[in-house]
Amino acid sequence: MNISLSREDIARLTDRIEAAQVNAKAIPKLTDDFPGMTLADGYAVQMELRRRWLAQGRRQTGWKAGLTSKAKMQQMGVNVPSIGFLLADMARPENSAVTTSDLVHPRVECEVAFVTKTRLAGAKVTRDEVLAATDFVVPAIEIIDSRFSGFKFDLPSVVADNGSSARYVAGGRARYADELDLDTLGVVMEKNGEAVTMSASAAVMGHPADAIVLLVSVLHELGEDLPVGSFVMSGGITEAIAVKAGDYVTARYQELGSVSVRFV
Amino acid sequence: MDAHTIERLGDELYDAWKARRVLSPLIEREPNISLRDAYAIQLRTVSRRVDAGETIVGKKIGVTSKPVQDLLGVFQPDFGQLTSGMVRSESEGVDLNQLIQPKAEAELAFVLERDLQGPGITATDVIRATAYVAPCFEIVDSRIRDWKIKIQDTVADNASCGVFLLGDVKGDPRKLDLTLAGMVLRKNGELFSTGVGAAVQGSPVNAVVWLANTLGELGLPFRAGEIILSGSQSSLVPVTDGDELVCQVGGLGTCRARFHGRSAL
């Protein structure tokens, strides 16, 4: 990947992203000021943010793949998936109350999450290798929150913003991957008791494990690997749904149970 | 609408089906067709097919999803009659030469092992009366020009029935999560659409319940052995010579449809 920005600019953009995330304040997309910004620049900012936060003693739990479905790519106007890192302090318990005052404009997605039992690394891991390295899968709700005004961004900006990562809730029922048809799992998302969006898991790149394949290859390009015990979200199966204080969301999955969360 | 007009429109639709040509929308010519009239016209066209030697093998439920209901401005599904001439199999595939302007939909079919007489039927009754469910393709077709249909047009035109084929796989509805079963449709190996049972009236079984009760009001029972197509769980797929569609229902299995030949339009 070709980084075009100077170290100073990367530090400056990381300051902007960090401030926007910490203060829950929307900012214009980064490419408004840096129109030449590349995807590699976006990841350089994300990695700098990750370095700073891990240096504070925060623990990384895993990664997320984003923009992995046609529905999401169309919704956001991009055509390449992205990845972001997940920290323990982004996790929220199932059925808990998630505060919205520290978020800009949260949206929810239903996803299949993979938990790994062996290390995955390299430019070209296969779907079978991903499945062999998977300890179990669980259903998850990801709460994304772009720090860009109007949820309007391009790929370098959203990557710098850690793929819009904000909070996540894993729950439901853990299952062994080899006991399921991971691509035909039906999913229904309900908001305040009404079904608002639904699909099947093949919406994620034809098979959710293929999103992990992609994620590992991006990590490889960044000089990283996927360590044992990683929690990896494979990307929204449905479009993202906006939520606000007072909303109650349940994602129901075939074979995996359900995950609920409420917003206050 | 008078009986003579109903008969005439029914005959027109039958003739159009037989000759594989299209009509201008009925509602443009007869703006006062009610839904009830439309079903009477449907009955006429189906009777003509039965008179010509076909038998009734089941029912199809259409307009089951919210987006399609919004498109047609209705708040409930519609239904049509399946006849013996519409049955195709996975092995023979679909000959497009017999159709006008076909599109495919992936669905779940219920095959009944006992009669169901509405009204008062619930989901429990439908599951008890079901021999098996199967993934299926319905190839809808319209005798109305360019598919410019209002709800009365499609109902009169036997709910735009074309042909259908059931997958060879049979599932026990007592063992399946029909509401949350995913539906994945691939066209020539490429992912085309993803859906889930819940898209059909909250659950495909609800659509069957609706029809059992709707027909019950008219004194018509479901008969043992009938096939009920519960409503589309995919987007409409255009099909042409050489296409292959595969739909996969989570926990159930697949149905494959190969298409050959050329439709009229």
Short mmCIF file of C-alpha atoms in Angstrom, two decimals:
data_model
loop_
_atom_site.label_atom_id
_atom_site.label_comp_id
_atom_site.label_asym_id
_atom_site.label_seq_id
_atom_site.Cartn_x
_atom_site.Cartn_y
_atom_site.Cartn_z
CA MET A 1 0.00 0.00 0.00
CA ASN A 2 1.27 3.46 -0.88
CA ILE A 3 1.24 6.00 1.89
CA SER A 4 1.28 9.50 0.38
CA LEU A 5 0.91 11.61 3.51
CA SER A 6 3.78 12.76 5.71
CA ARG A 7 4.10 11.46 9.28
CA GLU A 8 3.07 14.90 10.50
CA ASP A 9 -0.11 14.86 8.42
CA ILE A 10 -0.94 11.35 9.58
CA ALA A 11 -0.48 12.45 13.21
CA ARG A 12 -2.62 15.54 12.56
CA LEU A 13 -5.42 13.51 10.97
CA THR A 14 -5.24 10.97 13.81
CA ASP A 15 -5.68 13.89 16.24
CA ARG A 16 -8.82 14.90 14.36
CA ILE A 17 -10.27 11.40 14.34
CA GLU A 18 -9.39 10.81 17.98
CA ALA A 19 -11.00 14.07 19.05
CA ALA A 20 -14.12 13.34 17.00
CA GLN A 21 -14.42 9.86 18.54
CA VAL A 22 -13.74 10.95 22.12
CA ASN A 23 -16.03 13.99 21.96
CA ALA A 24 -18.69 12.39 19.72
CA LYS A 25 -18.45 15.37 17.41
CA ALA A 26 -18.97 15.08 13.67
CA ILE A 27 -16.21 16.38 11.41
CA PRO A 28 -16.00 16.79 7.63
CA LYS A 29 -14.53 13.81 5.80
CA LEU A 30 -10.74 13.92 5.76
CA THR A 31 -10.47 14.00 1.98
CA ASP A 32 -12.05 17.48 1.96
CA ASP A 33 -8.68 18.80 3.23
CA PHE A 34 -6.51 16.02 1.78
CA PRO A 35 -8.04 15.17 -1.60
CA GLY A 36 -5.02 13.05 -2.57
CA MET A 37 -5.45 10.80 0.46
CA THR A 38 -5.15 7.09 -0.42
CA LEU A 39 -6.55 3.95 1.14
CA ALA A 40 -3.07 3.31 2.57
CA ASP A 41 -3.15 6.76 4.19
CA GLY A 42 -6.49 5.85 5.73
CA TYR A 43 -5.01 2.68 7.23
CA ALA A 44 -1.93 4.63 8.40
CA VAL A 45 -4.24 6.90 10.41
CA GLN A 46 -6.18 3.91 11.76
CA MET A 47 -2.97 2.16 12.81
CA GLU A 48 -1.72 5.33 14.53
CA LEU A 49 -5.03 5.58 16.41
CA ARG A 50 -4.71 1.92 17.41
CA ARG A 51 -1.10 2.44 18.54
CA ARG A 52 -2.10 5.38 20.73
CA TRP A 53 -5.02 3.60 22.31
CA LEU A 54 -3.19 0.36 22.98
CA ALA A 55 -0.40 2.47 24.54
CA GLN A 56 -3.04 3.74 27.00
CA GLY A 57 -3.48 0.15 28.16
CA ARG A 58 -6.67 -0.54 26.25
CA ARG A 59 -7.05 -4.16 25.14
CA GLN A 60 -7.74 -5.21 21.57
CA THR A 61 -10.34 -7.99 21.25
CA GLY A 62 -10.26 -8.40 17.50
CA TRP A 63 -11.20 -6.84 14.19
CA LYS A 64 -14.19 -6.10 12.04
CA ALA A 65 -14.73 -6.29 8.34
CA GLY A 66 -16.99 -3.58 7.00
CA LEU A 67 -18.74 -2.70 3.76
CA THR A 68 -18.77 -6.39 2.87
CA SER A 69 -22.28 -6.58 1.41
CA LYS A 70 -23.76 -5.08 -1.74
CA ALA A 71 -26.47 -3.46 0.38
CA LYS A 72 -23.87 -1.71 2.52
CA MET A 73 -21.66 -0.71 -0.39
CA GLN A 74 -24.66 0.80 -2.18
CA GLN A 75 -25.83 2.51 1.00
CA MET A 76 -22.42 4.11 1.52
CA GLY A 77 -21.38 4.58 -2.10
CA VAL A 78 -18.12 2.62 -1.92
CA ASN A 79 -17.07 -0.56 -3.69
CA VAL A 80 -14.27 -2.05 -1.57
CA PRO A 81 -14.62 -3.64 1.87
CA SER A 82 -12.61 -2.25 4.78
CA ILE A 83 -11.43 -3.36 8.20
CA GLY A 84 -11.22 -1.80 11.65
CA PHE A 85 -9.98 -2.81 15.09
CA LEU A 86 -12.12 -3.67 18.11
CA LEU A 87 -11.25 -2.89 21.73
CA ALA A 88 -12.60 -4.49 24.88
CA ASP A 89 -14.11 -1.18 25.96
CA MET A 90 -16.27 -1.11 22.81
CA ALA A 91 -17.99 -4.34 23.87
CA ARG A 92 -21.34 -4.13 25.62
CA PRO A 93 -23.20 -7.00 27.28
CA GLU A 94 -26.23 -8.57 25.63
CA ASN A 95 -29.46 -6.88 26.68
CA SER A 96 -27.62 -3.92 28.14
CA ALA A 97 -28.40 -0.24 27.74
CA VAL A 98 -26.05 1.55 25.36
CA THR A 99 -25.73 5.27 25.85
CA THR A 100 -26.19 7.45 22.79
CA SER A 101 -24.92 10.72 24.28
CA ASP A 102 -21.34 9.64 23.56
CA LEU A 103 -22.11 8.71 19.95
CA VAL A 104 -22.68 10.94 16.92
CA HIS A 105 -25.35 9.16 14.85
CA PRO A 106 -25.33 5.47 15.69
CA ARG A 107 -26.62 2.74 13.39
CA VAL A 108 -26.97 -0.98 13.98
CA GLU A 109 -26.14 -3.98 11.81
CA CYS A 110 -26.52 -7.73 12.32
CA GLU A 111 -23.44 -9.78 11.75
CA VAL A 112 -21.93 -13.21 12.22
CA ALA A 113 -18.81 -13.04 14.41
CA PHE A 114 -15.99 -15.57 14.28
CA VAL A 115 -13.81 -16.42 17.29
CA THR A 116 -10.47 -17.93 16.33
CA LYS A 117 -8.56 -20.80 17.92
CA THR A 118 -5.45 -20.73 15.75
CA ARG A 119 -3.49 -17.88 14.21
CA LEU A 120 -4.41 -16.77 10.70
CA ALA A 121 -1.88 -14.95 8.58
CA GLY A 122 -0.91 -14.38 5.00
CA ALA A 123 -2.04 -12.82 1.77
CA LYS A 124 -4.07 -15.79 0.61
CA VAL A 125 -5.74 -17.81 3.34
CA THR A 126 -8.69 -19.85 2.08
CA ARG A 127 -12.27 -20.10 3.31
CA ASP A 128 -11.50 -23.63 4.57
CA GLU A 129 -8.49 -22.36 6.50
CA VAL A 130 -10.65 -19.70 8.11
CA LEU A 131 -13.25 -22.29 9.09
CA ALA A 132 -10.55 -24.63 10.42
CA ALA A 133 -9.14 -21.78 12.51
CA THR A 134 -12.59 -20.88 13.89
CA ASP A 135 -13.32 -21.94 17.46
CA PHE A 136 -16.97 -20.93 17.21
CA VAL A 137 -19.30 -18.37 15.68
CA VAL A 138 -21.74 -16.11 17.52
CA PRO A 139 -24.34 -13.61 16.38
CA ALA A 140 -23.55 -9.97 17.00
CA ILE A 141 -25.01 -6.52 16.67
CA GLU A 142 -22.48 -3.94 15.64
CA ILE A 143 -23.21 -0.35 16.55
CA ILE A 144 -21.42 1.73 13.98
CA ASP A 145 -21.01 5.47 14.23
CA SER A 146 -19.30 7.41 11.52
CA ARG A 147 -17.62 10.48 12.88
CA PHE A 148 -18.21 12.21 9.55
CA SER A 149 -21.06 14.68 9.11
CA GLY A 150 -24.17 13.13 7.63
CA PHE A 151 -22.56 9.66 7.56
CA LYS A 152 -21.00 10.88 4.29
CA PHE A 153 -17.56 9.56 3.54
CA ASP A 154 -15.24 7.90 1.08
CA LEU A 155 -13.05 4.86 1.58
CA PRO A 156 -9.84 6.58 2.86
CA SER A 157 -11.87 8.63 5.35
CA VAL A 158 -13.93 5.73 6.72
CA VAL A 159 -10.82 3.56 7.06
CA ALA A 160 -9.07 6.35 9.00
CA ASP A 161 -12.19 6.51 11.22
CA ASN A 162 -11.58 2.85 12.14
CA GLY A 163 -14.33 1.63 9.81
CA SER A 164 -16.97 3.55 11.81
CA SER A 165 -16.42 1.15 14.74
CA ALA A 166 -18.10 2.27 17.93
CA ARG A 167 -19.71 -0.47 20.06
CA TYR A 168 -20.59 -4.10 19.64
CA VAL A 169 -22.78 -6.64 21.36
CA ALA A 170 -22.18 -10.37 20.95
CA GLY A 171 -24.72 -12.77 22.25
CA GLY A 172 -27.19 -15.41 21.25
CA ARG A 173 -25.90 -18.88 20.97
CA ALA A 174 -22.34 -19.92 20.18
CA ARG A 175 -22.10 -22.65 17.55
CA TYR A 176 -19.38 -24.64 15.85
CA ALA A 177 -19.00 -23.36 12.31
CA ASP A 178 -18.93 -26.87 10.84
CA GLU A 179 -22.40 -27.61 12.22
CA LEU A 180 -23.98 -24.80 10.23
CA ASP A 181 -24.53 -23.72 6.65
CA LEU A 182 -22.92 -20.37 7.33
CA ASP A 183 -24.11 -18.84 4.07
CA THR A 184 -27.84 -19.53 4.34
CA LEU A 185 -28.51 -18.22 7.84
CA GLY A 186 -31.61 -16.05 7.79
CA VAL A 187 -31.54 -12.85 9.86
CA VAL A 188 -34.31 -10.47 10.87
CA MET A 189 -33.65 -7.20 12.64
CA GLU A 190 -36.45 -5.77 14.72
CA LYS A 191 -36.55 -2.24 16.09
CA ASN A 192 -39.12 -1.60 18.78
CA GLY A 193 -40.86 -4.85 17.88
CA GLU A 194 -41.14 -4.21 14.16
CA ALA A 195 -39.08 -6.03 11.52
CA VAL A 196 -37.05 -3.30 9.83
CA THR A 197 -34.58 -5.22 7.69
CA MET A 198 -33.84 -8.85 6.88
CA SER A 199 -31.65 -11.00 4.70
CA ALA A 200 -29.51 -14.13 4.59
CA SER A 201 -25.85 -14.36 5.52
CA ALA A 202 -24.66 -14.96 1.95
CA ALA A 203 -25.23 -11.22 1.52
CA VAL A 204 -21.75 -10.90 3.05
CA MET A 205 -19.47 -11.63 0.08
CA GLY A 206 -21.38 -14.83 -0.78
CA HIS A 207 -20.19 -16.41 2.50
CA PRO A 208 -19.28 -14.62 5.75
CA ALA A 209 -16.01 -16.58 6.08
CA ASP A 210 -14.87 -14.92 2.85
CA ALA A 211 -14.96 -11.59 4.69
CA ILE A 212 -12.47 -13.06 7.17
CA VAL A 213 -10.31 -14.19 4.23
CA LEU A 214 -10.34 -10.61 3.02
CA LEU A 215 -9.66 -9.21 6.47
CA VAL A 216 -6.61 -11.46 6.94
CA SER A 217 -5.23 -10.34 3.58
CA VAL A 218 -5.64 -6.67 4.53
CA LEU A 219 -3.92 -7.40 7.87
CA HIS A 220 -1.10 -9.06 5.94
CA GLU A 221 -0.65 -5.91 3.86
CA LEU A 222 -0.50 -3.92 7.08
CA GLY A 223 2.16 -6.27 8.46
CA GLU A 224 -0.27 -7.78 10.96
CA ASP A 225 -1.85 -11.17 11.54
CA LEU A 226 -4.94 -12.46 13.31
CA PRO A 227 -3.93 -13.90 16.68
CA VAL A 228 -5.55 -16.79 18.53
CA GLY A 229 -8.70 -15.77 20.38
CA SER A 230 -9.59 -12.92 18.04
CA PHE A 231 -13.21 -11.84 17.87
CA VAL A 232 -13.90 -10.95 14.24
CA MET A 233 -17.10 -9.48 12.90
CA SER A 234 -17.66 -10.32 9.26
CA GLY A 235 -19.78 -7.32 8.24
CA GLY A 236 -23.41 -6.29 8.13
CA ILE A 237 -25.76 -8.82 6.55
CA THR A 238 -28.42 -6.14 6.22
CA GLU A 239 -28.31 -2.42 5.66
CA ALA A 240 -27.52 -0.36 8.76
CA ILE A 241 -30.49 1.00 10.71
CA ALA A 242 -30.36 4.33 12.55
CA VAL A 243 -31.12 4.20 16.28
CA LYS A 244 -31.73 6.77 18.99
CA ALA A 245 -32.31 6.84 22.74
CA GLY A 246 -35.42 4.83 23.57
CA ASP A 247 -34.99 2.29 20.77
CA TYR A 248 -34.88 -1.43 21.47
CA VAL A 249 -33.25 -3.63 18.86
CA THR A 250 -33.34 -7.40 18.50
CA ALA A 251 -31.52 -9.34 15.81
CA ARG A 252 -32.91 -12.84 15.31
CA TYR A 253 -30.71 -15.41 13.60
CA GLN A 254 -31.49 -18.83 12.22
CA GLU A 255 -29.58 -21.40 14.32
CA LEU A 256 -27.79 -18.74 16.41
CA GLY A 257 -30.53 -17.35 18.62
CA SER A 258 -30.97 -13.64 19.07
CA VAL A 259 -29.10 -10.59 20.32
CA SER A 260 -30.82 -7.60 21.88
CA VAL A 261 -29.71 -4.18 22.98
CA ARG A 262 -31.47 -1.01 24.01
CA PHE A 263 -30.40 2.57 23.63
CA VAL A 264 -30.62 5.26 26.27
CA MET B 1 -69.55 -6.00 -13.31
CA ASP B 2 -71.93 -8.14 -15.33
CA ALA B 3 -71.40 -11.83 -15.94
CA HIS B 4 -71.02 -11.34 -19.66
CA THR B 5 -68.08 -8.92 -19.31
CA ILE B 6 -66.43 -11.19 -16.76
CA GLU B 7 -66.73 -14.10 -19.15
CA ARG B 8 -65.42 -12.06 -22.07
CA LEU B 9 -62.36 -10.79 -20.16
CA GLY B 10 -61.67 -14.28 -18.82
CA ASP B 11 -61.80 -15.67 -22.33
CA GLU B 12 -59.51 -12.92 -23.61
CA LEU B 13 -56.93 -13.81 -20.97
CA TYR B 14 -57.25 -17.51 -21.76
CA ASP B 15 -56.81 -16.86 -25.48
CA ALA B 16 -53.82 -14.60 -24.82
CA TRP B 17 -52.22 -17.32 -22.65
CA LYS B 18 -52.85 -19.93 -25.34
CA ALA B 19 -51.51 -17.77 -28.17
CA ARG B 20 -48.70 -16.34 -26.02
CA ARG B 21 -49.54 -12.74 -26.68
CA VAL B 22 -50.26 -9.79 -24.46
CA LEU B 23 -53.30 -7.62 -23.79
CA SER B 24 -53.50 -4.00 -22.76
CA PRO B 25 -54.23 -3.67 -19.02
CA LEU B 26 -57.84 -4.66 -18.28
CA ILE B 27 -58.21 -1.86 -15.78
CA GLU B 28 -57.52 0.70 -18.51
CA ARG B 29 -60.45 -0.63 -20.52
CA GLU B 30 -62.75 -1.40 -17.62
CA PRO B 31 -61.82 1.06 -14.87
CA ASN B 32 -64.48 -0.26 -12.51
CA ILE B 33 -63.21 -3.81 -12.12
CA SER B 34 -63.37 -4.66 -8.42
CA LEU B 35 -61.12 -7.20 -6.75
CA ARG B 36 -64.13 -9.50 -6.58
CA ASP B 37 -64.69 -9.10 -10.34
CA ALA B 38 -61.01 -9.84 -10.90
CA TYR B 39 -61.28 -13.15 -9.05
CA ALA B 40 -64.39 -13.99 -11.07
CA ILE B 41 -62.41 -13.33 -14.27
CA GLN B 42 -59.62 -15.54 -12.91
CA LEU B 43 -62.13 -18.31 -12.25
CA ARG B 44 -63.25 -18.08 -15.88
CA THR B 45 -59.71 -18.35 -17.30
CA VAL B 46 -58.87 -21.25 -15.02
CA SER B 47 -62.14 -23.01 -15.92
CA ARG B 48 -61.18 -22.75 -19.57
CA ARG B 49 -57.90 -24.52 -18.82
CA VAL B 50 -59.69 -27.19 -16.82
CA ASP B 51 -62.25 -27.63 -19.63
CA ALA B 52 -59.31 -28.15 -21.96
CA GLY B 53 -58.10 -31.07 -19.84
CA GLU B 54 -55.94 -29.69 -17.06
CA THR B 55 -56.52 -30.36 -13.37
CA ILE B 56 -56.08 -28.09 -10.35
CA VAL B 57 -52.93 -29.08 -8.44
CA GLY B 58 -52.71 -26.27 -5.92
CA LYS B 59 -52.63 -22.55 -5.27
CA LYS B 60 -50.10 -19.78 -5.36
CA ILE B 61 -49.97 -16.85 -3.03
CA GLY B 62 -48.66 -13.61 -4.46
CA VAL B 63 -48.07 -10.03 -3.39
CA THR B 64 -46.86 -11.25 0.01
CA SER B 65 -44.02 -8.85 0.71
CA LYS B 66 -44.31 -5.29 1.89
CA PRO B 67 -42.38 -3.78 -1.04
CA VAL B 68 -44.64 -5.50 -3.61
CA GLN B 69 -47.79 -4.59 -1.67
CA ASP B 70 -46.63 -0.98 -1.57
CA LEU B 71 -45.92 -1.10 -5.31
CA LEU B 72 -49.44 -2.34 -6.09
CA GLY B 73 -51.09 -0.26 -3.38
CA VAL B 74 -52.65 -3.20 -1.54
CA PHE B 75 -52.47 -4.44 2.03
CA GLN B 76 -52.99 -8.14 1.56
CA PRO B 77 -51.70 -10.91 -0.69
CA ASP B 78 -53.52 -12.32 -3.71
CA PHE B 79 -53.83 -15.88 -4.98
CA GLY B 80 -54.06 -17.87 -8.17
CA GLN B 81 -54.73 -21.49 -9.11
CA LEU B 82 -51.96 -23.92 -10.08
CA THR B 83 -52.89 -26.31 -12.85
CA SER B 84 -51.31 -29.55 -14.03
CA GLY B 85 -49.92 -27.88 -17.14
CA MET B 86 -47.77 -25.56 -15.00
CA VAL B 87 -45.77 -28.30 -13.33
CA ARG B 88 -42.10 -28.56 -14.25
CA SER B 89 -39.30 -30.53 -12.60
CA GLU B 90 -35.67 -29.90 -11.75
CA SER B 91 -34.60 -32.53 -14.28
CA GLU B 92 -36.56 -31.17 -17.25
CA GLY B 93 -36.06 -27.48 -16.46
CA VAL B 94 -38.14 -24.72 -17.99
CA ASP B 95 -38.84 -24.32 -21.71
CA LEU B 96 -39.16 -20.58 -22.24
CA ASN B 97 -40.83 -21.13 -25.61
CA GLN B 98 -44.07 -21.73 -23.71
CA LEU B 99 -43.97 -18.36 -21.94
CA ILE B 100 -44.43 -14.71 -22.85
CA GLN B 101 -42.39 -12.43 -20.56
CA PRO B 102 -41.29 -14.68 -17.70
CA LYS B 103 -39.49 -13.81 -14.49
CA ALA B 104 -38.45 -16.21 -11.75
CA GLU B 105 -39.01 -16.02 -8.00
CA ALA B 106 -37.64 -18.29 -5.26
CA GLU B 107 -40.17 -19.52 -2.72
CA LEU B 108 -41.10 -22.17 -0.24
CA ALA B 109 -43.80 -24.66 -1.32
CA PHE B 110 -46.09 -26.50 1.09
CA VAL B 111 -47.47 -29.87 0.01
CA LEU B 112 -50.55 -30.87 1.99
CA GLU B 113 -51.36 -34.34 3.25
CA ARG B 114 -54.85 -33.53 4.45
CA ASP B 115 -57.67 -31.14 3.66
CA LEU B 116 -57.76 -27.73 5.32
CA GLN B 117 -61.09 -25.96 5.53
CA GLY B 118 -61.08 -22.32 6.62
CA PRO B 119 -62.06 -20.01 8.18
CA GLY B 120 -60.55 -20.42 11.62
CA ILE B 121 -57.32 -22.03 10.43
CA THR B 122 -54.16 -21.22 12.40
CA ALA B 123 -50.46 -21.82 11.80
CA THR B 124 -50.61 -24.96 13.92
CA ASP B 125 -53.28 -26.41 11.63
CA VAL B 126 -51.18 -25.69 8.54
CA ILE B 127 -48.09 -27.39 9.99
CA ARG B 128 -50.19 -30.41 11.00
CA ALA B 129 -51.69 -30.64 7.53
CA THR B 130 -48.37 -30.28 5.70
CA ALA B 131 -46.73 -33.42 4.30
CA TYR B 132 -43.54 -31.54 3.49
CA VAL B 133 -42.10 -28.25 2.39
CA ALA B 134 -39.75 -27.82 -0.57
CA PRO B 135 -37.72 -24.99 -2.03
CA CYS B 136 -39.19 -24.01 -5.36
CA PHE B 137 -39.12 -21.62 -8.25
CA GLU B 138 -42.20 -19.97 -9.55
CA ILE B 139 -41.81 -18.61 -13.04
CA VAL B 140 -44.34 -15.83 -13.17
CA ASP B 141 -45.59 -14.57 -16.49
CA SER B 142 -48.03 -11.87 -17.48
CA ARG B 143 -50.58 -11.72 -20.23
CA ILE B 144 -50.64 -7.96 -19.68
CA ARG B 145 -48.36 -5.80 -21.85
CA ASP B 146 -45.00 -4.91 -20.24
CA TRP B 147 -46.16 -6.18 -16.86
CA LYS B 148 -48.07 -2.87 -16.47
CA ILE B 149 -50.33 -4.46 -13.89
CA LYS B 150 -52.65 -3.08 -11.28
CA ILE B 151 -53.83 -5.51 -8.62
CA GLN B 152 -57.04 -6.23 -10.61
CA ASP B 153 -55.02 -7.10 -13.71
CA THR B 154 -52.78 -9.60 -11.98
CA VAL B 155 -55.62 -11.20 -10.03
CA ALA B 156 -57.71 -11.60 -13.20
CA ASP B 157 -54.64 -13.03 -14.94
CA ASN B 158 -54.49 -15.86 -12.38
CA ALA B 159 -52.03 -13.99 -10.19
CA SER B 160 -49.57 -13.91 -13.10
CA CYS B 161 -48.97 -17.67 -12.93
CA GLY B 162 -46.58 -19.09 -15.46
CA VAL B 163 -45.03 -22.42 -14.50
CA PHE B 164 -43.37 -23.69 -11.35
CA LEU B 165 -40.98 -26.35 -10.24
CA LEU B 166 -40.37 -27.90 -6.84
CA GLY B 167 -36.93 -28.95 -5.67
CA ASP B 168 -36.53 -32.68 -5.11
CA VAL B 169 -35.60 -32.11 -1.46
CA LYS B 170 -38.41 -32.47 1.08
CA GLY B 171 -38.37 -30.90 4.54
CA ASP B 172 -40.49 -31.61 7.60
CA PRO B 173 -41.99 -28.29 8.76
CA ARG B 174 -41.83 -29.59 12.33
CA LYS B 175 -38.03 -29.59 12.12
CA LEU B 176 -37.48 -26.28 10.36
CA ASP B 177 -37.39 -22.64 11.37
CA LEU B 178 -39.52 -21.43 8.48
CA THR B 179 -39.48 -17.83 9.73
CA LEU B 180 -35.71 -17.49 9.99
CA ALA B 181 -34.63 -19.84 7.21
CA GLY B 182 -32.38 -17.85 4.90
CA MET B 183 -33.03 -17.83 1.15
CA VAL B 184 -30.00 -17.44 -1.11
CA LEU B 185 -30.54 -17.17 -4.84
CA ARG B 186 -27.69 -17.55 -7.30
CA LYS B 187 -27.93 -16.95 -11.03
CA ASN B 188 -25.31 -18.69 -13.18
CA GLY B 189 -23.17 -19.11 -10.08
CA GLU B 190 -23.33 -15.46 -9.02
CA LEU B 191 -25.12 -14.28 -5.91
CA PHE B 192 -28.35 -12.62 -7.07
CA SER B 193 -30.40 -12.01 -3.95
CA THR B 194 -30.64 -12.93 -0.30
CA GLY B 195 -33.80 -13.13 1.75
CA VAL B 196 -35.47 -14.88 4.63
CA GLY B 197 -38.81 -16.55 5.34
CA ALA B 198 -39.91 -13.62 7.49
CA ALA B 199 -40.19 -11.48 4.34
CA VAL B 200 -43.36 -13.37 3.45
CA GLN B 201 -46.13 -12.17 5.76
CA GLY B 202 -43.81 -12.52 8.78
CA SER B 203 -43.43 -16.23 7.96
CA PRO B 204 -44.37 -18.34 4.94
CA VAL B 205 -46.76 -20.35 7.09
CA ASN B 206 -48.73 -17.14 7.76
CA ALA B 207 -49.32 -16.74 4.03
CA VAL B 208 -50.72 -20.26 3.83
CA VAL B 209 -52.94 -19.55 6.85
CA TRP B 210 -54.18 -16.38 5.15
CA LEU B 211 -55.13 -18.26 2.00
CA ALA B 212 -56.77 -21.15 3.87
CA ASN B 213 -58.99 -18.64 5.64
CA THR B 214 -59.59 -16.47 2.57
CA LEU B 215 -60.68 -19.50 0.54
CA GLY B 216 -62.65 -20.76 3.51
CA GLU B 217 -64.78 -17.62 3.38
CA LEU B 218 -65.64 -18.61 -0.18
CA GLY B 219 -66.42 -22.17 0.87
CA LEU B 220 -63.34 -23.56 -0.86
CA PRO B 221 -61.10 -26.02 1.00
CA PHE B 222 -57.46 -26.87 0.46
CA ARG B 223 -57.37 -30.50 -0.65
CA ALA B 224 -54.90 -33.15 0.47
CA GLY B 225 -52.13 -33.35 -2.11
CA GLU B 226 -52.38 -29.72 -3.12
CA ILE B 227 -49.21 -27.67 -3.57
CA ILE B 228 -49.27 -24.20 -2.04
CA LEU B 229 -46.62 -21.72 -3.19
CA SER B 230 -46.28 -19.38 -0.23
CA GLY B 231 -44.89 -16.25 -1.88
CA SER B 232 -41.61 -14.90 -3.20
CA GLN B 233 -38.58 -14.56 -0.94
CA SER B 234 -36.36 -13.15 -3.67
CA SER B 235 -36.37 -10.29 -6.09
CA LEU B 236 -37.74 -11.02 -9.57
CA VAL B 237 -35.10 -12.60 -11.78
CA PRO B 238 -35.12 -12.08 -15.53
CA VAL B 239 -34.32 -15.38 -17.25
CA THR B 240 -33.14 -16.29 -20.72
CA ASP B 241 -31.88 -19.26 -22.73
CA GLY B 242 -29.07 -21.07 -20.91
CA ASP B 243 -29.59 -19.49 -17.49
CA GLU B 244 -29.37 -21.60 -14.38
CA LEU B 245 -30.89 -20.50 -11.07
CA VAL B 246 -30.21 -22.18 -7.75
CA CYS B 247 -32.05 -21.25 -4.59
CA GLN B 248 -30.85 -22.49 -1.23
CA VAL B 249 -33.08 -22.47 1.83
CA GLY B 250 -31.23 -22.61 5.16
CA GLY B 251 -31.77 -25.95 6.90
CA LEU B 252 -33.74 -27.33 3.96
CA GLY B 253 -31.76 -27.58 0.74
CA THR B 254 -31.70 -26.39 -2.83
CA CYS B 255 -33.83 -26.15 -5.92
CA ARG B 256 -32.25 -25.82 -9.34
CA ALA B 257 -33.92 -24.46 -12.46
CA ARG B 258 -32.37 -24.55 -15.91
CA PHE B 259 -33.90 -22.45 -18.65
CA HIS B 260 -33.84 -23.08 -22.38
CA GLY B 261 -35.56 -21.69 -25.41
CA ARG B 262 -36.90 -18.23 -26.02
CA SER B 263 -39.96 -16.55 -24.57
CA ALA B 264 -42.40 -14.70 -26.84
CA LEU B 265 -41.21 -11.23 -25.82
#
